[in-house]
Coordinates of C-alpha atoms in Angstrom, one line a residue:
Chain A
M9 CA -28.6 -81.3 59.8
V10 CA -26.1 -83.6 58.2
D11 CA -25.9 -87.0 59.8
G12 CA -22.2 -87.0 59.9
A13 CA -22.3 -84.0 62.2
M14 CA -23.6 -86.3 64.9
M15 CA -20.2 -87.9 65.1
I16 CA -18.8 -84.8 66.6
P17 CA -20.6 -83.8 69.8
G18 CA -21.6 -80.2 70.0
L19 CA -21.2 -79.6 66.3
T20 CA -24.9 -79.8 65.6
E21 CA -25.6 -77.1 68.2
V22 CA -22.8 -75.0 66.8
A23 CA -24.2 -75.4 63.3
R24 CA -27.7 -74.4 64.5
A25 CA -26.3 -71.3 66.2
L26 CA -24.5 -70.3 63.0
S27 CA -27.5 -70.6 60.9
L28 CA -29.4 -68.6 63.5
H29 CA -26.9 -65.8 63.3
A30 CA -26.9 -65.8 59.6
F31 CA -30.7 -65.6 59.6
R32 CA -30.6 -62.8 62.1
Q33 CA -28.1 -60.9 60.0
Q34 CA -30.6 -60.9 57.2
V35 CA -33.4 -59.7 59.4
L36 CA -31.2 -56.9 60.7
A37 CA -29.9 -56.0 57.3
N38 CA -33.5 -55.7 56.2
D39 CA -34.3 -53.3 59.1
L40 CA -31.3 -51.2 58.1
A41 CA -32.2 -51.1 54.4
N42 CA -35.7 -50.0 55.3
A43 CA -34.7 -47.2 57.6
H44 CA -36.3 -44.7 55.2
S45 CA -39.4 -46.7 54.4
P46 CA -42.4 -44.9 55.8
G47 CA -44.5 -47.1 58.1
F48 CA -41.9 -49.9 58.2
V49 CA -41.7 -51.6 61.6
A50 CA -38.4 -53.1 62.6
R51 CA -38.2 -56.8 63.2
D52 CA -35.8 -59.0 65.0
V53 CA -35.3 -62.6 65.9
D54 CA -36.6 -63.4 69.4
T55 CA -33.3 -63.8 71.2
T56 CA -34.5 -64.4 74.7
S57 CA -34.5 -68.1 74.6
F58 CA -31.9 -68.0 71.8
A59 CA -29.4 -66.4 74.2
D60 CA -30.0 -69.2 76.7
T61 CA -29.4 -71.7 74.0
L62 CA -26.2 -70.0 72.9
D63 CA -24.9 -69.7 76.4
Q64 CA -25.6 -73.4 77.0
T65 CA -24.0 -74.4 73.7
L66 CA -20.8 -72.5 74.4
S67 CA -20.9 -73.4 78.1
L68 CA -20.3 -69.8 79.0
R69 CA -22.3 -69.9 82.2
P70 CA -20.3 -71.0 85.2
S71 CA -23.2 -73.0 86.5
D72 CA -23.4 -74.9 83.3
A73 CA -19.6 -75.7 83.1
S74 CA -20.0 -78.8 85.2
A75 CA -23.2 -79.9 83.4
A76 CA -23.3 -82.9 81.2
P77 CA -22.5 -82.4 77.5
I78 CA -25.6 -81.2 75.6
S79 CA -27.1 -83.7 73.4
T80 CA -29.6 -83.0 70.6
A81 CA -32.3 -84.8 72.7
D82 CA -32.2 -82.4 75.6
Q83 CA -31.7 -79.3 73.6
P84 CA -34.2 -76.7 74.7
D85 CA -36.6 -75.4 72.2
S86 CA -35.0 -72.3 71.0
G87 CA -37.1 -69.4 69.8
V88 CA -35.2 -69.2 66.6
D89 CA -38.2 -69.2 64.3
T90 CA -39.9 -66.3 66.2
I91 CA -40.0 -63.0 64.6
V92 CA -41.1 -60.3 67.0
T93 CA -42.0 -56.8 66.0
A94 CA -39.9 -54.4 68.0
P95 CA -41.6 -51.4 69.6
V96 CA -41.7 -48.5 67.2
L97 CA -38.9 -46.1 68.1
A98 CA -38.6 -42.5 67.2
G99 CA -36.7 -43.4 64.1
S100 CA -35.8 -41.4 61.1
E101 CA -38.2 -40.5 58.2
G102 CA -41.2 -42.1 59.7
S103 CA -39.9 -45.7 59.9
G104 CA -39.6 -47.5 63.2
V105 CA -35.9 -48.2 62.7
D106 CA -33.1 -46.7 64.8
P107 CA -30.2 -47.0 62.3
D108 CA -27.5 -46.7 64.9
A109 CA -28.9 -49.3 67.2
T110 CA -29.4 -51.6 64.2
M111 CA -25.8 -51.1 63.2
A112 CA -24.6 -52.0 66.6
E113 CA -26.8 -55.2 66.6
I114 CA -25.4 -56.1 63.1
A115 CA -21.8 -55.7 64.3
A116 CA -22.5 -57.7 67.5
N117 CA -24.2 -60.4 65.5
A118 CA -21.3 -60.7 63.1
L119 CA -18.9 -60.9 66.0
S120 CA -20.9 -63.7 67.7
Y121 CA -21.0 -65.6 64.4
Q122 CA -17.3 -65.4 64.1
A123 CA -16.9 -66.5 67.7
I124 CA -19.2 -69.5 67.1
A125 CA -17.3 -70.4 63.9
T126 CA -14.1 -70.4 66.0
A127 CA -15.8 -72.7 68.5
A128 CA -16.8 -75.0 65.7
G129 CA -13.2 -75.1 64.6
G130 CA -12.3 -76.1 68.1
E131 CA -14.9 -78.9 68.1
I132 CA -13.4 -80.3 64.9
T133 CA -9.9 -80.0 66.2
L134 CA -10.9 -81.9 69.3
A135 CA -12.6 -84.6 67.3
K136 CA -9.6 -84.9 65.1
T137 CA -7.3 -85.3 68.1
G138 CA -9.6 -88.0 69.4
L139 CA -9.5 -89.8 66.0
M140 CA -5.8 -89.5 65.2
G141 CA -4.3 -89.2 68.6
Chain B
M12 CA -30.2 -69.0 49.0
D13 CA -27.8 -68.8 51.9
P14 CA -29.0 -66.2 54.4
L15 CA -25.7 -64.5 54.3
F16 CA -26.0 -63.9 50.6
Q17 CA -29.5 -62.9 51.1
S18 CA -28.5 -60.3 53.7
M19 CA -25.9 -59.0 51.2
S20 CA -28.6 -58.7 48.6
V21 CA -30.8 -56.9 51.2
S22 CA -28.1 -54.4 52.0
A23 CA -27.4 -54.0 48.3
S24 CA -31.0 -53.1 47.7
G25 CA -30.6 -50.5 50.5
M26 CA -27.6 -49.0 48.7
T27 CA -29.5 -48.8 45.4
A28 CA -32.4 -47.0 47.1
E29 CA -30.1 -44.6 48.8
R30 CA -28.3 -43.9 45.6
F31 CA -31.6 -43.1 43.9
R32 CA -32.5 -40.7 46.7
M33 CA -29.2 -39.0 46.3
S34 CA -29.7 -38.5 42.6
L35 CA -33.1 -36.9 43.3
I36 CA -31.5 -34.7 46.0
A37 CA -28.7 -33.7 43.6
N38 CA -31.4 -32.8 41.0
N39 CA -33.3 -30.7 43.5
L40 CA -30.1 -28.9 44.5
A41 CA -29.1 -28.3 40.9
N42 CA -32.5 -26.7 40.3
V43 CA -32.6 -24.6 43.5
D44 CA -32.9 -21.4 41.3
T45 CA -34.9 -22.8 38.4
T46 CA -37.9 -20.6 38.0
N47 CA -39.0 -22.0 34.7
S48 CA -39.6 -25.8 34.2
P49 CA -40.7 -27.7 31.1
G50 CA -44.2 -28.1 32.5
G51 CA -44.5 -24.4 33.2
G52 CA -44.0 -22.7 36.6
P53 CA -41.0 -23.1 38.9
F54 CA -39.2 -26.3 39.5
Q55 CA -40.9 -28.5 42.1
R56 CA -38.7 -30.7 44.3
Q57 CA -39.0 -34.5 44.1
E58 CA -38.5 -37.1 46.7
A59 CA -38.3 -40.9 46.5
I60 CA -40.9 -43.2 48.0
V61 CA -39.3 -46.4 49.3
A62 CA -41.1 -49.4 50.6
E63 CA -40.1 -52.9 51.8
R64 CA -39.5 -55.3 49.0
S65 CA -41.8 -58.3 48.8
S66 CA -40.3 -61.6 49.8
D67 CA -41.4 -63.1 46.5
V68 CA -38.0 -62.3 45.2
W69 CA -36.7 -65.3 47.2
A70 CA -39.4 -67.7 45.8
A71 CA -37.3 -68.8 42.9
A72 CA -34.2 -69.3 44.9
P73 CA -33.5 -72.7 46.4
T74 CA -33.5 -72.8 50.2
G75 CA -30.4 -73.8 52.0
A76 CA -31.3 -75.3 55.4
V77 CA -33.9 -77.8 54.4
D78 CA -34.5 -79.1 57.9
E79 CA -35.1 -75.7 59.3
P80 CA -37.9 -74.3 57.1
L81 CA -38.8 -71.8 59.8
L82 CA -35.6 -70.0 59.2
Q83 CA -36.6 -69.2 55.7
G84 CA -39.5 -67.4 54.3
D85 CA -41.5 -64.2 54.4
S86 CA -40.6 -63.0 57.8
S87 CA -36.9 -62.3 57.2
G88 CA -37.5 -59.5 54.7
A89 CA -36.2 -59.0 51.3
G90 CA -34.8 -55.5 51.3
V91 CA -36.1 -52.2 50.0
E92 CA -37.1 -50.8 46.7
V93 CA -38.1 -47.4 45.2
V94 CA -41.8 -47.6 44.5
G95 CA -42.3 -44.1 43.2
V96 CA -41.2 -40.5 43.0
R97 CA -43.4 -37.9 44.7
T98 CA -43.4 -34.3 43.4
D99 CA -43.7 -31.8 46.2
T100 CA -46.4 -29.4 45.1
T101 CA -46.1 -26.9 48.0
Q102 CA -45.4 -23.4 46.9
G103 CA -42.0 -21.8 47.2
G104 CA -41.3 -18.2 48.1
K105 CA -41.7 -15.3 45.8
T106 CA -39.1 -12.7 44.9
Y107 CA -39.8 -9.1 43.7
D108 CA -38.2 -8.8 40.3
P109 CA -40.4 -6.8 37.9
G110 CA -37.9 -6.9 35.1
N111 CA -38.1 -10.7 34.9
P112 CA -40.1 -12.0 32.0
L113 CA -41.6 -14.6 34.3
A114 CA -42.9 -12.0 36.8
D115 CA -46.6 -11.8 37.4
S116 CA -48.7 -8.6 37.2
H117 CA -47.4 -7.5 40.6
G118 CA -43.8 -8.0 39.6
Y119 CA -43.2 -11.1 41.7
V120 CA -41.5 -14.3 40.4
Q121 CA -42.5 -17.6 41.9
Q122 CA -39.4 -19.5 43.2
P123 CA -38.9 -23.2 43.4
N124 CA -39.9 -24.9 46.7
V125 CA -36.3 -26.3 47.2
S126 CA -34.5 -25.5 50.4
S127 CA -30.8 -26.0 49.8
I128 CA -30.3 -26.5 53.6
S129 CA -32.8 -29.3 54.0
E130 CA -31.7 -30.9 50.8
M131 CA -28.1 -30.9 52.2
V132 CA -29.3 -32.5 55.4
D133 CA -31.2 -35.2 53.4
L134 CA -28.1 -35.7 51.3
M135 CA -25.9 -36.3 54.3
G136 CA -28.5 -38.7 55.7
A137 CA -28.6 -40.7 52.5
A138 CA -24.8 -40.8 52.3
Q139 CA -24.6 -42.0 55.9
H140 CA -27.2 -44.6 55.3
Y141 CA -25.5 -45.8 52.2
R142 CA -22.3 -46.3 54.2
A143 CA -24.3 -48.2 56.9
N144 CA -25.5 -50.6 54.3
V145 CA -21.9 -51.0 53.0
T146 CA -20.8 -51.9 56.6
A147 CA -23.6 -54.4 56.9
I148 CA -22.3 -56.1 53.7
E149 CA -18.8 -56.1 55.1
D150 CA -20.1 -57.8 58.2
A151 CA -21.9 -60.4 56.2
K152 CA -18.7 -61.0 54.2
S153 CA -16.7 -61.4 57.4
M154 CA -19.2 -63.9 58.6
A155 CA -19.0 -65.9 55.4
T156 CA -15.2 -65.8 55.7
A157 CA -15.4 -67.2 59.2
A158 CA -17.7 -70.0 58.1
I159 CA -15.2 -70.9 55.4
G160 CA -12.5 -71.1 58.0
I161 CA -14.3 -73.8 60.1
G162 CA -12.3 -76.9 60.3
K163 CA -9.3 -75.3 58.6
I164 CA -6.1 -77.1 59.4
A165 CA -4.0 -74.7 61.5

């Protein structure tokens, strides 16, 4: 990540979350595009630990609200690089893709991305207030 | 390449594949009564064979997040491509039409193996899937727009 981002607390985490969602969007778009490919097995980013990271980053959990600000050092190892093969569903045309479920995931992913982008804007506004008063 | 642009490219490949399927379906429907084809015999329906595109198409593109190489690479997928056209060689029905010049010695004419109903179902599926890919592109676009808006002075 860019060194300058370290000046603004939380921005590094937000940037990581954004690049994750952008990556996941590509994986899901690939699932959707291959809905008619015979033998294709749908893939997805392993979001189990990712969701934890996201919650922590955005401080959505009530239990984490009082926690100390997250620094890069204690950031948990998110499973962002893990691609898991989803169980083969009774998809259309012999592929393991459920187009409707994939569409829902794509829409939710895009919405999360926009939410995080808004959060990033908030971080920058805060930093600017701190700098300029 | 930025993953958002890559996902647009992936969805675009899906649209291309669906459009190709639709053109084959349209050809099948147009030939639903064609009892005489250039190769002899009745028309035989065709269907597209699609497969996942190799990630090699990204190899030439510069990667964006240099410090997160695991977010790049083969696992993300590169879309779909049409790898071939299969001709359905199953036999269609026969109709009794002794006056037809194509009729066999018993007076039957071999009909094409096209079912207009199942072709229509496939056509609707392809159109719906095309729209789904368009929606995925719209989503990627809205994500990119949101990223541009980060830090915008309100």
